C-alpha positions as a printed Julia matrix, in Angstrom:
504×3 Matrix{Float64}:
  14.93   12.65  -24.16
  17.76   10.81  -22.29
  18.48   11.36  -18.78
  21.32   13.11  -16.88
  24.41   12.57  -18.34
  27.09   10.18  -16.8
  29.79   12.6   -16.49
  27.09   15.53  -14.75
  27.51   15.44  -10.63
  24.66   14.75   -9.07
  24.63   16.74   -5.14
  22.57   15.41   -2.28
  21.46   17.8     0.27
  20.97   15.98    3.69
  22.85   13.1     4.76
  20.61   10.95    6.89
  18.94    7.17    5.88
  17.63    7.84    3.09
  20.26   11.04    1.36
  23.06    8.1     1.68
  20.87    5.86    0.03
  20.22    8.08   -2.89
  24.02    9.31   -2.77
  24.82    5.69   -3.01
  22.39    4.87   -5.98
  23.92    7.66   -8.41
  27.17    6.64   -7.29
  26.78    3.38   -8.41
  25.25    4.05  -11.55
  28.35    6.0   -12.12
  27.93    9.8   -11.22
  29.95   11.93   -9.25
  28.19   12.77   -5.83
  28.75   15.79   -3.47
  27.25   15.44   -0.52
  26.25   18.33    1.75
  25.25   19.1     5.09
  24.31   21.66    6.9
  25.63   19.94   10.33
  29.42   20.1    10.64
  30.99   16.44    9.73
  28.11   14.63    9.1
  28.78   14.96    5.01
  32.06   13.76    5.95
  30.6    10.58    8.3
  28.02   10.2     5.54
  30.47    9.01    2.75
  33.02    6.9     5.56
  29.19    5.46    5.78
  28.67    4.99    1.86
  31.83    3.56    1.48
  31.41    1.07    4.15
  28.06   -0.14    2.24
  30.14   -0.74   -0.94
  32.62   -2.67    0.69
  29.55   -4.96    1.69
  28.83   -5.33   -1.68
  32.17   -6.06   -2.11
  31.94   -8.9     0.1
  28.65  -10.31   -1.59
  30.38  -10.28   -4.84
  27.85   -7.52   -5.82
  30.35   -4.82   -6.6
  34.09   -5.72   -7.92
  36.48   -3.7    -6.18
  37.58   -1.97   -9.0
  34.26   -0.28   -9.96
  34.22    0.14   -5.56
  37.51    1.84   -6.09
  36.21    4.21   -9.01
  33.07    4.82   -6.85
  34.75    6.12   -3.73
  36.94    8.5    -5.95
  33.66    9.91   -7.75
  32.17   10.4    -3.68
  33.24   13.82   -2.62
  31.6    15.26    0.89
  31.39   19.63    0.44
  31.23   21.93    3.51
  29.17   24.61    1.32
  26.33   24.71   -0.76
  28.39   26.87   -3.35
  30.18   23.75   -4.22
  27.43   22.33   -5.51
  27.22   24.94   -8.46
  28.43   22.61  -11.02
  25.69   19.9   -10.62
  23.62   18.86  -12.97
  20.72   17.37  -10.74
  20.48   18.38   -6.97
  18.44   16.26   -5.06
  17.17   17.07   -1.14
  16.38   14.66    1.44
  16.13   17.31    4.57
  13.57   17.57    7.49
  10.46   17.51    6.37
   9.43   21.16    6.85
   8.28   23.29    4.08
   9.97   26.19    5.38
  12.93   24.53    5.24
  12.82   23.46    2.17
  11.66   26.28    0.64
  14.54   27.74    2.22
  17.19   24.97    0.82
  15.78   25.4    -2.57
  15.97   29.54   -2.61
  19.65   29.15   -1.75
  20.65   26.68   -4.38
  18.37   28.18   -7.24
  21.39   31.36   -6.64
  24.29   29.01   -7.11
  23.41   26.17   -9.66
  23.12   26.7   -13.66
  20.13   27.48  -15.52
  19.8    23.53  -16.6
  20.61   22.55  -12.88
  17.55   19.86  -12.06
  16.44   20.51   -9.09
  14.46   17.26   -6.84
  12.77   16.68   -3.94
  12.58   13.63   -1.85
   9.53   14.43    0.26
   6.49   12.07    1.0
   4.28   14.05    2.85
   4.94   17.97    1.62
   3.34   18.9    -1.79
   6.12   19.31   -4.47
   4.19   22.5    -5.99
   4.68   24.32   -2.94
   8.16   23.02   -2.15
   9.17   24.52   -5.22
   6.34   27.76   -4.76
   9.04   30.25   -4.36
  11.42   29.51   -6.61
  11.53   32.0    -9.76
  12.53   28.98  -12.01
   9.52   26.54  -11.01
   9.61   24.77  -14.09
  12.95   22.67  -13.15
  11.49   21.72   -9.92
  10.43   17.76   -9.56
   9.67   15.33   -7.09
  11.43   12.42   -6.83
  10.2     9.83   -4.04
  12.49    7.13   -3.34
  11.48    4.54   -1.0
  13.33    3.11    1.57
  16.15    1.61    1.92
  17.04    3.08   -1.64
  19.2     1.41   -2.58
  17.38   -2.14   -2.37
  13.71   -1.01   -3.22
  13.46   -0.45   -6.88
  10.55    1.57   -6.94
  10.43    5.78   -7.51
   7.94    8.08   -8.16
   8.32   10.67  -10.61
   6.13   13.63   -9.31
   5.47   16.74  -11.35
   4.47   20.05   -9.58
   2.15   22.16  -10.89
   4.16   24.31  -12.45
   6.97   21.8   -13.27
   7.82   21.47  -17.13
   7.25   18.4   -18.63
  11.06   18.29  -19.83
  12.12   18.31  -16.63
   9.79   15.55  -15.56
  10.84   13.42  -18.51
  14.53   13.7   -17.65
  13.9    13.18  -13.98
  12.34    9.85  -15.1
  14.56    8.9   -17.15
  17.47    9.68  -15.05
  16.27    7.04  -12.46
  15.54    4.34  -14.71
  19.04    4.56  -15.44
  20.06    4.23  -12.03
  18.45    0.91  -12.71
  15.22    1.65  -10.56
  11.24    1.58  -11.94
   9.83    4.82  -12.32
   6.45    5.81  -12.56
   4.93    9.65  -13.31
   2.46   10.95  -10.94
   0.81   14.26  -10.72
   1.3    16.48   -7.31
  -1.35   14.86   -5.11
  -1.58   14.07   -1.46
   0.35   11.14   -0.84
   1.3    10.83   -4.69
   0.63    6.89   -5.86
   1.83    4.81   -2.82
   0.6     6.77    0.16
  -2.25    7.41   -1.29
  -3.97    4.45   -2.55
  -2.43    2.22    0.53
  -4.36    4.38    3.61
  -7.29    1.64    3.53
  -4.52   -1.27    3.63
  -3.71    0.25    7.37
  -7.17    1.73    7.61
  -9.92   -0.88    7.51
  -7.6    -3.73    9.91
  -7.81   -0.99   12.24
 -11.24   -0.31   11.73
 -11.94   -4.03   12.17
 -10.14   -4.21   15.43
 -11.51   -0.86   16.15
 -14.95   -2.85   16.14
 -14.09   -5.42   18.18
 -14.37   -7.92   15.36
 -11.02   -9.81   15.6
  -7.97   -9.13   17.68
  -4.18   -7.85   15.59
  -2.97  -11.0    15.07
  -6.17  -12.58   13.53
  -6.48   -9.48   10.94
  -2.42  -10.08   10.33
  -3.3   -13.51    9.26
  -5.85  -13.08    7.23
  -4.72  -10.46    5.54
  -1.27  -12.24    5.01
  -2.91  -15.92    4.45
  -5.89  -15.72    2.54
  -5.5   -11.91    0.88
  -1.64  -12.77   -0.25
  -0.36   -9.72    1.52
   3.78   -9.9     2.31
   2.56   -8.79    6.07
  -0.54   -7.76    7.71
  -0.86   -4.17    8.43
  -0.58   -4.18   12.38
   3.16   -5.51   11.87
   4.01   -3.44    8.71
   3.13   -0.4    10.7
   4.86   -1.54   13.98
   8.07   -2.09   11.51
   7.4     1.3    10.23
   6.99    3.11   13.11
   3.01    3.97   14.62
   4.06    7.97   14.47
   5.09    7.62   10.74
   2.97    6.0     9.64
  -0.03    7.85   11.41
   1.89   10.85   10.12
   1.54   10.12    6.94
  -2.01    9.39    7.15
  -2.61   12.34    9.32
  -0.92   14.52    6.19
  -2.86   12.74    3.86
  -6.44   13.22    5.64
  -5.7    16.95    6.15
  -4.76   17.43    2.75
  -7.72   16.12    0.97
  -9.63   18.46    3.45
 -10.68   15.69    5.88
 -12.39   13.71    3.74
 -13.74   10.96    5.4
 -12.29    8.09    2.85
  -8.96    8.71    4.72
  -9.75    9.49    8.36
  -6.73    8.31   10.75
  -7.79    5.92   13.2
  -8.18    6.29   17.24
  -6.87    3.31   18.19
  -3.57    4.8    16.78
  -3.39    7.86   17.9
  -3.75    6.13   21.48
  -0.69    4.16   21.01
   1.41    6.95   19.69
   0.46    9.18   22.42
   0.84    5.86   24.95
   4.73    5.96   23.52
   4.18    2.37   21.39
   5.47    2.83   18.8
   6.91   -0.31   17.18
   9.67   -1.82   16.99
  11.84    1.22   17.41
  10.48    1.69   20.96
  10.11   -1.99   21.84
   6.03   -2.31   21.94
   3.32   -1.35   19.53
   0.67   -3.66   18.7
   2.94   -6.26   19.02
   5.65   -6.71   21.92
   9.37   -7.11   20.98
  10.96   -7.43   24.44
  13.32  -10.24   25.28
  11.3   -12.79   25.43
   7.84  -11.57   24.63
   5.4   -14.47   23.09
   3.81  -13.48   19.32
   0.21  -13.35   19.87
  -1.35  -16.47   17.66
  -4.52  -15.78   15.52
  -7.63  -16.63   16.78
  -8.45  -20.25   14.92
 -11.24  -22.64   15.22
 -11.45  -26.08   16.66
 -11.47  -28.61   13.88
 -14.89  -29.6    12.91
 -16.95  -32.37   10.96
 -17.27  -31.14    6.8
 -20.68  -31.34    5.7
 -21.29  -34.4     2.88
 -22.74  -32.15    0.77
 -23.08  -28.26   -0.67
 -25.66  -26.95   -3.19
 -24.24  -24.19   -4.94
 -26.96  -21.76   -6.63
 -25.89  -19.44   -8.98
 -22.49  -18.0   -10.2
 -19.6   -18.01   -7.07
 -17.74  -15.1    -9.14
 -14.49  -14.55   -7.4
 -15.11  -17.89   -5.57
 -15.97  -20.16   -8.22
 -12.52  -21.84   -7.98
 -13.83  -23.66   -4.31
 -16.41  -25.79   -6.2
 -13.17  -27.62   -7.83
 -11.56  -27.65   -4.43
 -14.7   -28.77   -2.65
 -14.81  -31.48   -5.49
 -11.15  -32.39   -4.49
 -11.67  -32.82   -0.82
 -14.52  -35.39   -1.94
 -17.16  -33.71   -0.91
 -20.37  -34.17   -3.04
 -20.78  -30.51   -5.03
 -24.93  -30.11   -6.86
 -25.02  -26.69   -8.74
 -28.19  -25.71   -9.44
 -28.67  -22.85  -12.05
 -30.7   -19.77   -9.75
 -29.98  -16.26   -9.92
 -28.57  -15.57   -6.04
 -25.51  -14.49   -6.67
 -22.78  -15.85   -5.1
 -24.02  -18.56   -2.03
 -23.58  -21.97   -0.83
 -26.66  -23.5     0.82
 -25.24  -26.23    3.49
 -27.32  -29.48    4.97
 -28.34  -27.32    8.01
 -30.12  -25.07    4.71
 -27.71  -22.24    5.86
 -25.87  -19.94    3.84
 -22.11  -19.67    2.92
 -21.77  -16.61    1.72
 -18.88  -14.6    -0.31
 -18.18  -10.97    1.86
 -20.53   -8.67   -0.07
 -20.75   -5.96    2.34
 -23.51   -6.78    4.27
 -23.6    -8.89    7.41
 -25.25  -12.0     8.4
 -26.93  -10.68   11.45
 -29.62   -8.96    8.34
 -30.28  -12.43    7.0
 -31.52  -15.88    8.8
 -28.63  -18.66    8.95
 -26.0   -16.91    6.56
 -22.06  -17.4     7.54
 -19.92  -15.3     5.23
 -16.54  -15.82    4.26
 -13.73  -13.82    3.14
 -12.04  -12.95   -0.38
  -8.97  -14.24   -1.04
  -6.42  -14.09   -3.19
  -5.79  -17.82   -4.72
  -8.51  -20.35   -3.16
  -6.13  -22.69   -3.69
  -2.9   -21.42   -2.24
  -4.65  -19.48    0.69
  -4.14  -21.25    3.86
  -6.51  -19.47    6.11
 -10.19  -18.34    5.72
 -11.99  -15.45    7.82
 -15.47  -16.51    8.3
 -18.6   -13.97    9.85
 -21.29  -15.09   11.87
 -24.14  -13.41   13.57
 -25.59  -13.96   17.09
 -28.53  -15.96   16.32
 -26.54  -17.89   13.13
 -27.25  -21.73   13.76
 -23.7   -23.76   15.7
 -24.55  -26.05   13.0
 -24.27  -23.75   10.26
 -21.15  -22.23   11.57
 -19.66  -25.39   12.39
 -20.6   -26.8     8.8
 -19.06  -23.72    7.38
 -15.83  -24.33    9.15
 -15.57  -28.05    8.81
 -16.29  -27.52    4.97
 -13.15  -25.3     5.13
 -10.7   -27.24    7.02
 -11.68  -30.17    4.74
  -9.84  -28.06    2.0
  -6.7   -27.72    4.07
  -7.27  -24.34    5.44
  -7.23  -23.08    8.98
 -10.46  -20.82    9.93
 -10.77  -17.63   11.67
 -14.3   -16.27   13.07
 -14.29  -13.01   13.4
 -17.38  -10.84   14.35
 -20.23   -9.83   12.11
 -18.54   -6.63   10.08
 -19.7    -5.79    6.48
 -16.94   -6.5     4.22
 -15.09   -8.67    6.38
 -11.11   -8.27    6.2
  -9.8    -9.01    2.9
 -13.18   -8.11    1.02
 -13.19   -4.51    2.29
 -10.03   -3.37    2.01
  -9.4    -4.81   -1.85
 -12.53   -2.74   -2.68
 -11.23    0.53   -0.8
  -7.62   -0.02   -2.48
  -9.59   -0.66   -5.92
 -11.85    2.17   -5.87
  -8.86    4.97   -4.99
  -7.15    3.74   -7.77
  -9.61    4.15   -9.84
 -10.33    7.73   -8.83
  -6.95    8.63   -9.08
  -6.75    7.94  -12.9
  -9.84   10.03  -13.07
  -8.25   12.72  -11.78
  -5.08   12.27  -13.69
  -2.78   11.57  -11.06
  -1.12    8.51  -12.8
  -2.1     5.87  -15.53
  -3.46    2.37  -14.51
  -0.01    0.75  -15.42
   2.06    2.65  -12.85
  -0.41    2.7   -10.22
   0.02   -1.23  -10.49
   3.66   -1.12  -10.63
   4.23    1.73   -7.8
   1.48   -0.81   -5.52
   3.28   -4.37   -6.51
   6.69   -2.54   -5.74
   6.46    0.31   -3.13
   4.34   -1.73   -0.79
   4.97   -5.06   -1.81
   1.41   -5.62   -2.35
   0.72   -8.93   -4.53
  -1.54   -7.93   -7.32
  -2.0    -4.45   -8.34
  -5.35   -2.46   -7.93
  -6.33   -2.56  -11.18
  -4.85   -6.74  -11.62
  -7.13   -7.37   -8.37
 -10.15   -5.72  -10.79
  -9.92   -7.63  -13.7
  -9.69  -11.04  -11.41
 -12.77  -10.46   -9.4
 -14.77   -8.48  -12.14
 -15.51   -4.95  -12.67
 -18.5    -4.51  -10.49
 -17.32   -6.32   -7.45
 -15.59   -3.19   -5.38
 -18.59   -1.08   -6.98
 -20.87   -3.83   -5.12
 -18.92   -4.41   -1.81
 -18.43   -0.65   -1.17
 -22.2     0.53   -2.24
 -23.31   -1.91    0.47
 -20.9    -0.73    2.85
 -21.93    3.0     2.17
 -25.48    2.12    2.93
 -24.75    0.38    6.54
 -21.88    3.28    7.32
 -23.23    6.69    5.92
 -20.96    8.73    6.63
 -18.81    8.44    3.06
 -16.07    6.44    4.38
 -17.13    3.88    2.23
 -18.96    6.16   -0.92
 -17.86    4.55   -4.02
 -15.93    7.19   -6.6
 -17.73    8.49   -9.86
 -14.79    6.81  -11.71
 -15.75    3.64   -9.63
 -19.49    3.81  -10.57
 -18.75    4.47  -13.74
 -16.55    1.82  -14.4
 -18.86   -0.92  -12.64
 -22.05    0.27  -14.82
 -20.48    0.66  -17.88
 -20.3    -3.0   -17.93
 -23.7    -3.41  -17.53
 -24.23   -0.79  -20.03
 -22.34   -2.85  -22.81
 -23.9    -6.28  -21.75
 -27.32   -4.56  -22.32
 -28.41   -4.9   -19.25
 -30.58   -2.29  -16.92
């Protein structure tokens, strides 16, 4: 099945941020667009709006100004939703309400044809109750754009529960030839993106939360050693604190309050305090005239050790014996069964995050995962109380020695990077289960909705299949309360490995 045809209008119902982004996507591609309304003018200010955007292009030699020309002649602001009759493919991008919606949707199911598609935009509202009241359900999609639509390539596909799998196919199709990435999800909370990201936002406040490390130490970890874009105290200042507390508000509620997506306190104080990014001028993070950046905690250089033992396999971190090697420092591997550790001339422990914390063992410094050993230029490391200065300082000397600046943050299980990898992993994973997407487009909506740098299922295969199973399972035992209670699918997944190998 092919998607809308070129010659079928396409009508967008609200004209705010994001309806002129989607108005100026199908234009391009080479649709007619209608744009409606329901405020007097602002269709009208909407396409003088479009049509300043193309002449941008224009000017970046993106757009000739012929096929600018042909585009503003295909752009045609309505004053009533009866002139949207003709369309082949309405798509909404109103307040997000469900009664309004609802409402939108009643009204143009009276005045478009049979074959009319009809779409929403939402990101919080289910699409199967969106489209609950119509008498034609079966024509009813989702279509989740991110934005600013026109730049982000990524859109999710989302089929209702009553929404025909025709209609889903030609929604898909229609937007991958608007020259964006689509992926199919089933009606869930949050669909892909907003669902599998919560513990991105989630566990740095949880850290901070605990008083292990301050905003701008979590940013730079997560953005230095985990290869995030940006840390998730600035991504949500540049996002707004209410939306993006919103959104995980909508998602927790939802999924009945289940404690793998509880908001966090510390945000609710600073939208109720009024911070609320960017937009307001203060968050986590000020942005008045003037204001200093906040610099990550990191350590005072220190002496490297001459020497490391390492016993057993390193997994995930087996690329720093070759780096250690590098930086000249004397590496003896000795072949013993305890997992993945570093024993140091003091005789203490370096540690990869496992989900336990030193403050259980005697003269054990963990460190953090990261993405690329190599290209990371920052390291968390965890330390308990009593942990031996030597040890520490060993541990952070070793580090430096390999180029890389180190941050000590306090003794939480799971660290930064570690923790939230396994959280993102292990949703994933229980989201094919449940048949909300496949593997491949949970990867693709992660790498391009939220920039992240591998997808969840990419970050399994590098660090091996039992590795969330193993970071979370230790979690869940130190933090009951299911936050951290790997999924079936997870558990499944991390034993049937074990199963295969023929091991108990």
């Amino acid at each position: 099945m092919t998607g809308l045809d070129l010659s079928s209008p396409v009508a967008v119902v609200g004209t705010g941020t994001m309806g002129q982004g989607i108005a100026q996507v199908a234009l391009v591609a080479g649709h007619p667009v209608r744009l409606y309304d329901a405020a007097p003018g602002r269709a009208r200010d909407a396409a003088g709006a479009i049509g300043a955007r193309l002449d941008r292009l224009v000017a970046k030699g993106r757009l000739t100004e012929a096929d600018r020309d042909a585009a503003r002649a295909r752009l045609e602001p309505v004053d009533n939703l009866a002139d949207l009759a003709d369309c082949g493919l309405v798509v909404e991008a109103v307040l997000e309400r469900l009664d309004v919606k609802q409402r939108l949707f009643g009204e143009l199911e009276e005045i478009v044809a049979e074959d009319c598609l009809l779409a929403t935009n939402t990101s919080s509202l289910s699409v199967t109750a969106v489209g609950g009241t119509l008498r034609h359900p079966g024509r009813f999609v989702g279509l989740h754009f991110f934005n600013p639509a026109p730049l982000l390539p990524l859109v999710e596909v989302v089929s209702g529960f009553a929404t025909d799998v025709t209609s889903a196919t030609r929604a898909y199709e229609t937007a991958r030839a608007w020259g964006k990435t689509p992926v199919a999800c089933a009606d869930t909370p949050g669909f892909i993106v907003n669902r599998i990201a919560r513990p991105f936002y989630a566990e740095a406040f949880a850290v901070h939360e605990a008083q292990a490390a301050d905003p701008a130490t979590i940013d730079a970890v997560l953005r230095e050693c985990g290869g995030f874009k940006m840390g998730a105290f600035e991504l949500t200042d540049l996002i707004g604190q209410d939306v993006n507390e919103s959104v995980t508000h909508s998602v927790w509620q939802s999924f009945f309050q289940d404690a793998r997506f509880t908001p966090s306190l510390a945000q609710r104080r600073l939208v109720e305090s009024g911070r609320l990014g960017r937009k307001s001028g203060r968050g986590w993070y000020d942005y008045a005239d003037g204001a200093e950046r906040p610099e990550p905690h990191t350590a005072d250089k220190e002496q490297p050790p001459a020497y490391v033992v390492a016993e057993g396999d390193l997994g995930p971190a087996a690329e720093l014996l070759a780096l250690i090697r590098e930086a000249g420092i004397r590496v003896r591997e000795e072949d013993e069964d305890h997992g993945t550790r570093l024993v140091l001339p003091s005789g203490g422990q370096l540690v990869l995050a496992d989900g336990q914390t030193s403050a259980e063992f005697r003269d054990v410094v963990y460190f953090d995962l990261a993405l690329d050993y190599r290209t990371a230029t920052r390291v968390a490391l965890s330390a308990a109380q009593d942990t031996s200065p030597r040890t520490l300082a060993e541990a952070t000397g070793l580090f430096q020695a390999l180029g890389k600046d180190v941050s000590v943050i306090g003794d939480v299980p799971g660290m930064i990077v570690a923790r939230t990898v396994a959280r993102i992993i292990d949703l994933a994973h229980d989201a094919v289960a449940k048949g909300v997407a496949t593997e491949e487009d949970i990867d693709t909506a992660m790498r391009l909705g939220v920039n992240y740098p591998l997808g969840p299922f990419e970050w399994d295969r590098r660090l091996g299949r039992d590795f969330a199973f193993d970071v979370l399972d230790e979690m869940h035992e130190r933090d009951p309360s299911g936050r951290y209670a790997p999924s079936l699918a997870l558990y499944r997944h991390a034993y049937a490995t074990d199963k295969r190998e023929g091991t108990s």
